Short mmCIF file of C-alpha atoms and ligand atoms in Angstrom, two decimals:
data_model
loop_
_atom_site.label_atom_id
_atom_site.label_comp_id
_atom_site.label_asym_id
_atom_site.label_seq_id
_atom_site.Cartn_x
_atom_site.Cartn_y
_atom_site.Cartn_z
CA MET T 22 -65.29 -73.31 62.10
CA SER T 23 -62.73 -70.57 61.46
CA TRP T 24 -60.86 -71.12 58.20
CA TRP T 25 -57.48 -71.05 59.90
CA LYS T 26 -58.09 -73.94 62.28
CA PRO T 27 -57.85 -76.73 59.71
CA ALA T 28 -55.39 -74.73 57.59
CA VAL T 29 -51.74 -75.36 56.83
CA LEU T 30 -49.83 -72.06 56.67
CA TYR T 31 -46.61 -71.50 54.73
CA GLU T 32 -44.07 -68.77 55.45
CA VAL T 33 -42.61 -67.21 52.31
CA TYR T 34 -39.35 -65.38 52.96
CA VAL T 35 -40.02 -63.03 50.08
CA ARG T 36 -36.44 -62.09 49.19
CA SER T 37 -35.50 -65.77 48.89
CA PHE T 38 -38.49 -67.48 47.28
CA ALA T 39 -38.29 -66.71 43.56
CA ASP T 40 -36.66 -63.94 41.54
CA SER T 41 -38.49 -62.88 38.37
CA ASP T 42 -36.15 -60.20 37.05
CA GLY T 43 -32.64 -61.58 37.47
CA ASP T 44 -31.43 -59.16 40.15
CA GLY T 45 -30.80 -62.08 42.50
CA ILE T 46 -33.50 -61.02 44.97
CA GLY T 47 -36.86 -62.77 45.26
CA ASP T 48 -39.89 -60.64 44.42
CA LEU T 49 -43.68 -60.64 44.21
CA SER T 50 -43.85 -61.62 40.53
CA GLY T 51 -41.55 -64.51 41.34
CA ILE T 52 -44.05 -65.77 43.90
CA VAL T 53 -46.86 -65.56 41.34
CA ALA T 54 -44.80 -67.65 38.94
CA ARG T 55 -44.23 -70.34 41.57
CA LEU T 56 -47.74 -70.70 42.97
CA ASP T 57 -48.12 -74.10 41.31
CA HIS T 58 -45.81 -75.47 43.97
CA LEU T 59 -48.07 -74.21 46.76
CA ARG T 60 -51.56 -75.02 45.55
CA GLY T 61 -53.55 -75.64 42.44
CA GLY T 62 -50.76 -77.04 40.28
CA PRO T 63 -50.01 -80.68 39.50
CA ASP T 64 -48.57 -82.35 42.61
CA SER T 65 -48.71 -79.14 44.61
CA LEU T 66 -48.38 -79.03 48.40
CA ALA T 67 -51.96 -77.76 48.76
CA ILE T 68 -51.22 -75.33 51.60
CA ASP T 69 -54.06 -73.00 52.59
CA ALA T 70 -52.37 -69.66 53.23
CA ILE T 71 -49.06 -67.93 52.73
CA TRP T 72 -47.48 -65.51 55.19
CA LEU T 73 -45.30 -62.98 53.42
CA THR T 74 -42.33 -61.51 55.31
CA PRO T 75 -42.32 -57.67 55.14
CA ILE T 76 -42.53 -56.20 51.65
CA HIS T 77 -42.44 -52.51 52.49
CA PRO T 78 -39.80 -49.92 51.64
CA SER T 79 -37.11 -50.28 54.27
CA PRO T 80 -33.47 -49.39 54.82
CA LEU T 81 -33.08 -53.10 55.69
CA ALA T 82 -31.38 -52.63 59.06
CA ASP T 83 -33.51 -55.64 60.08
CA MET T 84 -34.23 -56.99 56.59
CA GLY T 85 -37.59 -55.28 56.23
CA TYR T 86 -38.71 -55.43 59.86
CA ASP T 87 -37.75 -51.75 59.91
CA VAL T 88 -40.60 -50.26 57.91
CA ALA T 89 -40.21 -46.84 56.31
CA ASP T 90 -43.65 -46.76 54.63
CA TYR T 91 -46.49 -49.09 55.64
CA ARG T 92 -48.56 -48.42 52.54
CA ALA T 93 -46.11 -49.16 49.77
CA VAL T 94 -44.10 -52.03 48.33
CA ASP T 95 -40.29 -51.96 48.20
CA PRO T 96 -39.56 -51.36 44.46
CA VAL T 97 -37.02 -54.20 44.54
CA LEU T 98 -39.90 -56.57 45.34
CA GLY T 99 -42.60 -55.08 43.10
CA ASP T 100 -45.32 -52.48 43.42
CA LEU T 101 -48.92 -52.25 44.56
CA ALA T 102 -50.25 -53.44 41.19
CA THR T 103 -48.06 -56.55 41.39
CA PHE T 104 -49.20 -57.10 44.94
CA ASP T 105 -52.82 -56.96 43.78
CA ARG T 106 -51.99 -59.46 41.06
CA LEU T 107 -50.40 -61.76 43.63
CA VAL T 108 -53.43 -61.61 45.93
CA ALA T 109 -55.79 -62.28 43.02
CA ALA T 110 -53.68 -65.19 41.78
CA CYS T 111 -53.56 -66.67 45.28
CA HIS T 112 -57.29 -66.29 45.79
CA ASP T 113 -57.98 -67.92 42.42
CA ARG T 114 -56.21 -71.01 43.74
CA GLY T 115 -57.78 -70.93 47.18
CA ILE T 116 -54.66 -69.60 48.91
CA ARG T 117 -55.23 -66.94 51.54
CA VAL T 118 -52.65 -64.20 51.99
CA LEU T 119 -51.22 -63.06 55.32
CA MET T 120 -48.84 -60.15 55.66
CA ASP T 121 -46.34 -59.38 58.37
CA LEU T 122 -47.56 -56.51 60.52
CA VAL T 123 -44.62 -54.79 62.18
CA VAL T 124 -46.19 -52.95 65.10
CA CYS T 125 -43.55 -52.85 67.80
CA HIS T 126 -41.41 -50.30 66.00
CA THR T 127 -40.87 -48.46 62.73
CA SER T 128 -37.67 -47.63 60.90
CA VAL T 129 -35.82 -44.49 61.97
CA GLN T 130 -36.57 -43.44 58.39
CA HIS T 131 -40.35 -43.61 58.81
CA PRO T 132 -41.91 -40.12 58.55
CA TRP T 133 -43.60 -40.65 61.94
CA PHE T 134 -40.20 -40.92 63.57
CA ALA T 135 -38.72 -38.07 61.54
CA VAL T 136 -41.34 -35.68 62.89
CA ALA T 137 -41.26 -37.16 66.40
CA GLN T 138 -37.51 -36.60 66.45
CA SER T 139 -37.78 -33.06 65.11
CA SER T 140 -38.76 -31.49 68.44
CA ARG T 141 -39.88 -32.40 71.94
CA SER T 142 -43.16 -30.59 71.32
CA ASP T 143 -44.05 -32.26 68.03
CA PRO T 144 -47.49 -33.90 68.23
CA HIS T 145 -45.91 -37.19 67.10
CA ARG T 146 -43.27 -37.10 69.83
CA ASP T 147 -45.32 -39.37 72.07
CA TRP T 148 -45.76 -41.98 69.33
CA TYR T 149 -42.33 -43.22 70.43
CA ILE T 150 -40.75 -43.73 73.85
CA TRP T 151 -38.39 -40.97 74.98
CA ALA T 152 -36.61 -40.46 78.30
CA ASP T 153 -34.12 -38.04 79.80
CA PRO T 154 -30.55 -39.20 80.36
CA ALA T 155 -29.68 -40.66 83.73
CA HIS T 156 -27.83 -38.39 86.20
CA ASP T 157 -24.49 -39.38 84.73
CA GLY T 158 -25.73 -38.56 81.23
CA GLY T 159 -25.97 -42.24 80.30
CA ALA T 160 -28.98 -44.32 79.22
CA PRO T 161 -32.14 -43.89 81.34
CA ASN T 162 -31.86 -47.47 82.63
CA GLY T 163 -30.00 -50.71 81.97
CA TRP T 164 -32.52 -52.41 79.68
CA LEU T 165 -30.80 -54.41 76.97
CA ALA T 166 -31.79 -54.66 73.30
CA ALA T 167 -32.76 -58.07 71.92
CA PHE T 168 -29.67 -58.32 69.75
CA GLY T 169 -27.25 -56.86 72.30
CA GLY T 170 -26.21 -53.48 73.66
CA SER T 171 -28.36 -50.91 75.40
CA ALA T 172 -32.02 -50.61 74.40
CA TRP T 173 -31.58 -46.82 74.36
CA SER T 174 -30.00 -44.51 71.77
CA PHE T 175 -29.27 -40.85 72.34
CA ASP T 176 -30.79 -38.17 70.16
CA GLU T 177 -28.45 -35.20 70.35
CA ALA T 178 -30.82 -32.70 68.77
CA THR T 179 -33.46 -33.08 71.47
CA ASP T 180 -31.18 -34.26 74.29
CA GLN T 181 -33.23 -37.37 75.09
CA TYR T 182 -32.88 -41.10 74.58
CA TYR T 183 -35.33 -43.16 72.51
CA LEU T 184 -36.11 -46.79 73.24
CA HIS T 185 -35.50 -49.63 70.78
CA THR T 186 -36.13 -53.23 71.77
CA PHE T 187 -34.30 -54.41 68.65
CA TYR T 188 -31.72 -52.50 66.58
CA PRO T 189 -31.14 -48.74 67.13
CA GLU T 190 -32.62 -48.23 63.64
CA GLN T 191 -35.96 -49.56 64.99
CA PRO T 192 -37.42 -47.05 67.48
CA ASP T 193 -40.23 -48.58 69.55
CA LEU T 194 -43.75 -47.30 69.00
CA ASN T 195 -45.58 -46.21 72.15
CA TRP T 196 -48.61 -48.47 72.52
CA ARG T 197 -49.84 -46.42 75.48
CA ASN T 198 -50.76 -43.72 72.97
CA PRO T 199 -54.16 -44.57 71.40
CA GLN T 200 -53.16 -42.76 68.21
CA VAL T 201 -50.61 -45.48 67.54
CA ALA T 202 -53.22 -48.25 67.62
CA ALA T 203 -55.49 -46.11 65.44
CA ALA T 204 -52.71 -45.57 62.89
CA ILE T 205 -51.95 -49.30 62.78
CA GLY T 206 -55.68 -49.96 62.35
CA ASP T 207 -55.57 -47.68 59.29
CA VAL T 208 -52.63 -49.66 57.92
CA VAL T 209 -54.55 -52.89 58.39
CA ARG T 210 -57.61 -51.54 56.61
CA PHE T 211 -55.44 -50.31 53.73
CA TRP T 212 -54.17 -53.84 53.10
CA ARG T 213 -57.51 -55.46 53.87
CA SER T 214 -59.06 -53.36 51.13
CA ARG T 215 -56.50 -54.96 48.79
CA GLY T 216 -57.76 -58.41 49.76
CA VAL T 217 -55.32 -59.45 52.49
CA ASP T 218 -56.80 -62.14 54.73
CA GLY T 219 -54.81 -61.64 57.89
CA PHE T 220 -51.58 -60.68 59.57
CA ARG T 221 -48.71 -62.24 61.43
CA VAL T 222 -48.09 -59.62 64.08
CA GLU T 223 -44.43 -59.32 65.05
CA ALA T 224 -43.01 -59.20 68.57
CA PHE T 225 -46.19 -58.17 70.32
CA ASN T 226 -45.05 -59.32 73.76
CA VAL T 227 -42.68 -56.36 73.85
CA ALA T 228 -45.23 -53.80 72.71
CA LEU T 229 -45.54 -52.30 76.21
CA LYS T 230 -42.96 -51.46 78.83
CA ASP T 231 -43.03 -50.31 82.41
CA GLU T 232 -43.90 -46.61 82.48
CA SER T 233 -41.51 -45.82 85.31
CA LEU T 234 -38.69 -47.69 83.55
CA ARG T 235 -37.80 -49.92 86.51
CA GLU T 236 -34.52 -51.82 86.28
CA ASN T 237 -34.59 -55.46 85.20
CA PRO T 238 -33.25 -58.07 87.62
CA PRO T 239 -30.38 -60.41 86.73
CA PRO T 240 -31.13 -63.56 84.71
CA ALA T 241 -33.40 -66.02 86.50
CA GLY T 242 -31.57 -69.24 85.72
CA PRO T 243 -31.49 -70.92 82.32
CA ALA T 244 -34.14 -69.45 80.04
CA SER T 245 -36.49 -71.76 78.16
CA LEU T 246 -36.98 -69.21 75.39
CA PRO T 247 -34.35 -67.07 73.70
CA TYR T 248 -34.60 -64.22 76.11
CA GLY T 249 -33.59 -63.71 79.70
CA HIS T 250 -30.02 -64.90 79.20
CA ARG T 251 -28.35 -61.61 80.01
CA GLN T 252 -31.02 -60.07 82.20
CA TYR T 253 -34.51 -61.08 83.16
CA PRO T 254 -36.71 -58.77 81.07
CA LEU T 255 -39.28 -58.31 83.80
CA TRP T 256 -40.17 -54.71 83.09
CA ASN T 257 -39.92 -54.49 79.30
CA THR T 258 -41.44 -57.79 78.14
CA ASP T 259 -44.87 -59.33 78.58
CA ARG T 260 -46.15 -56.62 80.91
CA PRO T 261 -49.73 -57.26 82.11
CA GLU T 262 -50.92 -54.15 80.20
CA VAL T 263 -49.86 -55.73 76.90
CA ILE T 264 -52.93 -57.95 77.04
CA GLU T 265 -55.13 -54.87 76.95
CA ALA T 266 -53.03 -53.65 74.02
CA ALA T 267 -53.80 -56.92 72.22
CA HIS T 268 -57.51 -56.21 72.72
CA THR T 269 -56.94 -52.65 71.47
CA LEU T 270 -55.20 -53.97 68.37
CA ARG T 271 -58.11 -56.31 67.67
CA ARG T 272 -60.63 -53.49 68.08
CA ALA T 273 -58.52 -51.22 65.88
CA VAL T 274 -58.48 -53.71 63.01
CA ARG T 275 -62.20 -54.45 63.25
CA LYS T 276 -64.49 -51.73 61.87
CA GLY T 277 -67.20 -53.22 59.80
CA GLU T 278 -65.36 -55.96 57.97
CA PRO T 279 -65.09 -59.64 58.69
CA ASP T 280 -62.12 -59.88 60.99
CA PRO T 281 -58.71 -60.66 59.55
CA LEU T 282 -56.74 -63.49 61.12
CA LEU T 283 -54.35 -62.12 63.74
CA LEU T 284 -51.48 -64.52 64.34
CA GLY T 285 -49.25 -63.25 67.12
CA GLU T 286 -45.54 -63.63 67.52
CA THR T 287 -45.36 -63.53 71.30
CA TYR T 288 -42.19 -65.00 72.78
CA VAL T 289 -43.54 -65.91 76.21
CA PRO T 290 -43.78 -69.15 78.18
CA MET T 291 -46.92 -71.21 77.60
CA GLU T 292 -48.39 -70.17 80.98
CA ARG T 293 -48.59 -66.60 79.66
CA LEU T 294 -49.62 -67.32 76.08
CA GLY T 295 -53.33 -67.75 76.72
CA GLY T 296 -53.77 -64.13 77.79
CA TYR T 297 -52.94 -62.99 74.26
CA LEU T 298 -55.93 -64.98 72.98
CA GLY T 299 -58.40 -62.93 75.04
CA ASN T 300 -61.22 -64.28 77.15
CA ARG T 301 -63.23 -65.45 74.19
CA PRO T 302 -62.68 -65.99 70.45
CA GLY T 303 -62.10 -62.83 68.46
CA GLU T 304 -61.24 -60.66 71.46
CA ALA T 305 -57.49 -60.47 70.90
CA PHE T 306 -55.22 -62.71 68.79
CA ASP T 307 -56.73 -65.75 67.05
CA LEU T 308 -53.51 -67.73 67.15
CA VAL T 309 -50.14 -67.32 68.84
CA PHE T 310 -47.02 -69.31 67.98
CA ASP T 311 -45.95 -71.96 70.46
CA PHE T 312 -42.23 -71.18 70.55
CA GLU T 313 -41.58 -73.79 73.23
CA PHE T 314 -42.33 -76.34 70.51
CA LEU T 315 -39.90 -74.70 68.08
CA TYR T 316 -37.17 -74.67 70.74
CA ALA T 317 -37.81 -78.13 72.16
CA GLY T 318 -35.16 -79.75 69.96
CA TRP T 319 -35.34 -83.27 68.57
CA ASP T 320 -36.02 -84.95 71.86
CA ALA T 321 -39.12 -87.10 72.34
CA ASP T 322 -39.56 -86.39 76.06
CA ARG T 323 -39.10 -82.69 75.63
CA LEU T 324 -41.47 -82.57 72.64
CA ARG T 325 -44.09 -84.53 74.50
CA PHE T 326 -43.66 -82.21 77.48
CA VAL T 327 -44.23 -79.05 75.46
CA VAL T 328 -47.15 -80.51 73.49
CA ASP T 329 -48.80 -81.56 76.76
CA ARG T 330 -48.14 -78.12 78.23
CA ALA T 331 -49.85 -76.47 75.28
CA GLU T 332 -52.83 -78.80 75.52
CA GLY T 333 -53.06 -78.25 79.26
CA LEU T 334 -52.45 -74.51 79.43
CA LEU T 335 -54.14 -73.00 76.38
CA PRO T 336 -57.62 -71.69 77.20
CA ALA T 337 -60.59 -73.75 76.05
CA HIS T 338 -61.07 -71.54 72.99
CA GLY T 339 -57.33 -71.65 72.23
CA TRP T 340 -55.89 -73.55 69.31
CA PRO T 341 -52.20 -74.50 69.08
CA CYS T 342 -50.02 -73.03 66.35
CA ARG T 343 -46.65 -74.62 65.73
CA ALA T 344 -43.63 -74.34 63.47
CA LEU T 345 -40.31 -76.16 63.41
CA SER T 346 -38.38 -73.59 61.37
CA SER T 347 -38.66 -69.88 60.63
CA ASN T 348 -36.83 -66.86 59.26
CA ASP T 349 -35.30 -66.26 62.69
CA ASN T 350 -33.93 -69.63 63.73
CA PRO T 351 -31.60 -72.28 62.36
CA ARG T 352 -33.63 -74.64 60.18
CA HIS T 353 -34.70 -77.87 61.81
CA ALA T 354 -32.83 -79.86 59.15
CA THR T 355 -29.69 -78.26 60.54
CA ARG T 356 -30.67 -78.63 64.18
CA PHE T 357 -32.15 -82.15 64.05
CA GLY T 358 -30.17 -83.66 61.18
CA GLU T 359 -31.62 -84.98 57.93
CA ARG T 360 -32.51 -88.38 59.34
CA ALA T 361 -35.14 -86.76 61.57
CA LEU T 362 -36.96 -84.89 58.82
CA ARG T 363 -39.60 -87.45 57.88
CA ALA T 364 -40.62 -88.07 61.46
CA ALA T 365 -40.57 -84.32 62.15
CA ALA T 366 -42.94 -83.75 59.23
CA VAL T 367 -45.31 -86.42 60.54
CA LEU T 368 -45.23 -84.84 63.99
CA LEU T 369 -45.85 -81.29 62.81
CA LEU T 370 -48.62 -82.22 60.42
CA THR T 371 -50.52 -84.64 62.61
CA LEU T 372 -50.66 -82.71 65.88
CA ARG T 373 -53.85 -80.85 66.74
CA GLY T 374 -53.41 -77.20 65.79
CA THR T 375 -52.38 -75.02 62.87
CA PRO T 376 -48.94 -75.91 61.47
CA VAL T 377 -46.78 -73.25 59.85
CA LEU T 378 -44.23 -74.51 57.33
CA TYR T 379 -41.15 -72.46 56.54
CA MET T 380 -40.32 -72.21 52.83
CA GLY T 381 -37.96 -75.02 51.83
CA GLU T 382 -38.51 -77.32 54.79
CA GLU T 383 -40.70 -79.47 52.55
CA ILE T 384 -37.60 -80.49 50.60
CA GLY T 385 -35.31 -80.66 53.64
CA MET T 386 -33.31 -77.48 53.06
CA SER T 387 -30.57 -76.85 55.63
CA ASP T 388 -28.92 -73.62 56.68
CA VAL T 389 -26.38 -72.20 54.25
CA LEU T 390 -23.63 -70.12 55.81
CA PRO T 391 -22.74 -67.05 53.75
CA PRO T 392 -19.03 -66.77 52.85
CA PRO T 393 -16.80 -64.82 55.22
CA GLY T 394 -17.39 -61.10 54.89
CA VAL T 395 -20.96 -61.48 53.55
CA SER T 396 -23.54 -60.50 56.12
CA PHE T 397 -26.94 -58.94 55.79
CA ASP T 398 -28.23 -59.63 59.28
CA ARG T 399 -26.16 -58.46 62.23
CA ALA T 400 -27.85 -61.05 64.44
CA GLY T 401 -26.51 -63.89 62.27
CA ARG T 402 -29.76 -65.15 60.75
CA ASP T 403 -28.68 -65.13 57.09
CA ALA T 404 -28.03 -68.88 57.02
CA CYS T 405 -31.71 -69.86 57.43
CA ARG T 406 -32.77 -67.35 54.79
CA SER T 407 -30.91 -68.83 51.81
CA PRO T 408 -32.80 -68.96 48.50
CA MET T 409 -35.32 -71.65 47.67
CA GLN T 410 -33.77 -74.59 45.82
CA TRP T 411 -36.11 -75.16 42.90
CA ALA T 412 -33.93 -77.11 40.49
CA ASP T 413 -30.46 -78.47 39.83
CA GLU T 414 -29.31 -75.69 37.53
CA PRO T 415 -27.25 -72.48 37.78
CA GLY T 416 -29.17 -70.13 40.06
CA GLY T 417 -31.08 -73.12 41.40
CA GLY T 418 -34.25 -72.12 39.51
CA PHE T 419 -34.38 -69.22 41.97
CA THR T 420 -32.71 -66.60 39.78
CA THR T 421 -31.05 -66.15 36.42
CA GLY T 422 -28.62 -63.77 38.12
CA THR T 423 -26.44 -64.03 41.21
CA PRO T 424 -28.45 -64.93 44.30
CA TRP T 425 -28.23 -62.33 47.09
CA LEU T 426 -27.38 -65.11 49.55
CA PRO T 427 -25.61 -68.32 48.49
CA LEU T 428 -27.71 -71.29 47.49
CA GLY T 429 -27.45 -74.64 49.21
CA ASP T 430 -26.58 -77.85 47.39
CA THR T 431 -29.21 -77.78 44.65
CA HIS T 432 -27.81 -80.92 43.08
CA ARG T 433 -28.73 -82.96 46.12
CA ILE T 434 -31.85 -81.11 47.27
CA ASN T 435 -34.33 -79.42 44.94
CA VAL T 436 -38.06 -79.21 44.31
CA SER T 437 -37.97 -80.47 40.76
CA ASP T 438 -36.31 -83.82 41.53
CA GLN T 439 -38.39 -84.40 44.64
CA ARG T 440 -41.60 -83.71 42.77
CA ALA T 441 -40.80 -86.59 40.46
CA ASP T 442 -39.99 -88.98 43.30
CA SER T 443 -42.87 -90.50 45.22
CA ALA T 444 -40.53 -91.47 48.06
CA SER T 445 -39.18 -87.94 48.55
CA LEU T 446 -39.69 -85.70 51.56
CA LEU T 447 -41.74 -83.36 49.38
CA SER T 448 -44.08 -86.21 48.46
CA LEU T 449 -44.41 -87.06 52.13
CA TYR T 450 -45.36 -83.46 52.99
CA ARG T 451 -47.89 -83.53 50.17
CA ARG T 452 -49.42 -86.79 51.38
CA LEU T 453 -49.53 -85.60 54.99
CA ILE T 454 -51.28 -82.36 54.01
CA ALA T 455 -53.76 -84.26 51.85
CA GLU T 456 -54.41 -86.71 54.66
CA ARG T 457 -54.90 -83.84 57.09
CA HIS T 458 -57.35 -82.09 54.79
CA GLY T 459 -59.22 -85.33 54.27
CA SER T 460 -59.55 -86.25 57.94
CA ARG T 461 -62.07 -84.52 60.12
CA ALA T 462 -60.30 -85.76 63.24
CA ARG T 463 -56.94 -84.50 62.03
CA ARG T 464 -58.35 -81.10 61.15
CA ARG T 465 -60.29 -80.50 64.32
CA GLY T 466 -58.96 -82.62 67.12
CA PRO T 467 -59.52 -83.25 69.96
CA ALA T 468 -56.12 -84.73 70.62
CA GLU T 469 -55.34 -87.44 73.07
CA PRO T 470 -51.71 -88.47 73.35
CA ARG T 471 -50.85 -92.17 73.21
CA TYR T 472 -47.71 -93.39 74.92
CA ALA T 473 -45.61 -96.41 74.19
CA ALA T 474 -45.82 -99.18 76.78
CA GLY T 475 -43.52 -98.49 79.72
CA GLU T 476 -43.63 -94.75 79.24
CA ARG T 477 -46.74 -94.30 81.31
CA ARG T 478 -44.88 -93.18 84.40
CA LEU T 479 -43.34 -90.30 82.45
CA ARG T 480 -46.75 -88.93 81.61
CA LEU T 481 -46.70 -85.22 82.25
CA SER T 482 -50.26 -84.14 81.68
CA PRO T 483 -53.33 -85.41 83.45
CA ARG T 484 -55.05 -85.51 80.08
CA GLY T 485 -52.68 -88.09 78.59
CA GLY T 486 -54.12 -91.36 77.43
CA GLY T 487 -51.32 -93.46 78.90
CA ARG T 488 -52.11 -96.46 76.74
C1 BGC Q 525 -38.97 -61.00 62.91
C2 BGC Q 525 -37.49 -60.83 63.10
C3 BGC Q 525 -37.20 -59.40 63.51
C4 BGC Q 525 -37.99 -59.04 64.76
C5 BGC Q 525 -37.85 -57.58 65.12
C6 BGC Q 525 -39.67 -60.62 64.19
O1 BGC Q 525 -41.04 -60.69 64.01
O2 BGC Q 525 -39.30 -62.32 62.56
O3 BGC Q 525 -36.80 -61.17 61.92
O4 BGC Q 525 -35.83 -59.23 63.76
O5 BGC Q 525 -39.36 -59.28 64.53
O6 BGC Q 525 -38.49 -56.76 64.22
#
């Protein structure tokens, strides 16, 4: 059985986990110092793998998801030697290490883009997506960027527009060019040779767009996922060719080594998710996040509906992968309320599939709004990225300096107090993970839903037990 099927994954938002040098920003040495919490220490959570948000040099237009150098570590976070130390320390404890692989775009400051932008005839030009202005001189079409505004920015020097699905500082890579997949394969092998066990691949559903740049239709009613509100992204999201690109990515990262885990971030409805898993194991992604679960809200019928959909629609070799919180969404403590947290933990950690915890959810951390005037993320996601609350002390055990984002109420919620309390949420997470590791059924499934008496008529999947 693949190691990641019975595993519990844990997302570390690197800049907010633990600061080792007092600059107020979390770093790689800080993570090393706090590994006891994750696995191998007294009363640790005993998670199986960490996923690190991007650690590369970046101008931080999208907090690291705008990579300026794929083969280096941002000096604020550490260096390659520290990274090696982190991987070794994790492996010593039985923790696998996953990195974020940002493949949809680079930073405008990446050398690939600098040369692509330098002239229309540069060999790298086609690594990105360029188009002539429309007849009126405006953007080539009306596609919108994920965070608002046109998805096109004009490059005066070469008189063409470049495409960016996210911020203008994040030009989209052209996945129709095989050299792009080859270059990303090289990046993967670079980190694999340093011991990395897998990758969470960002935004892959938008990796390919319609070649003839057809216009998107208007929104198709209320969207079930956070896209399609302003226009229906028919021609620039989840194109059929992207599935072939997922196969290409898998082939590009292969090459003689045991395969790394590829966990895809693919914001598509469950009907479309299976394609990203390929026709058989190991052909494309191994796992893809079920975002319908994350967006279901704290509503039993809705949750049951999306769990049944996943069970019914994933291919036979598919395996669900679920999270309740992440670096991109309000925390579930904020969305559901604190009273829901124990039941939410039981749900997440007892369903069939691979759960992904988001740093701090194990103690019930809520969103922390930055004070007026403080903003790092233009899309308003700072609040769910506040620093980890380790202890009730100045700096919250996170830093000896001033935290880059404000801390939550560390007096009320912190790791240290909850570790000492067998009735705490942290203790519940720990027990649930231990129970999961100890139960063959829990680790492997299969799953058969049980319904409370009287709920039978609401059963939504033919596979439900209905008892
Ligand atoms: C990240 C987001 C980011 C987006 C675009 C996602 O994978 O989680 O924080 O804004 O990619 O790069």
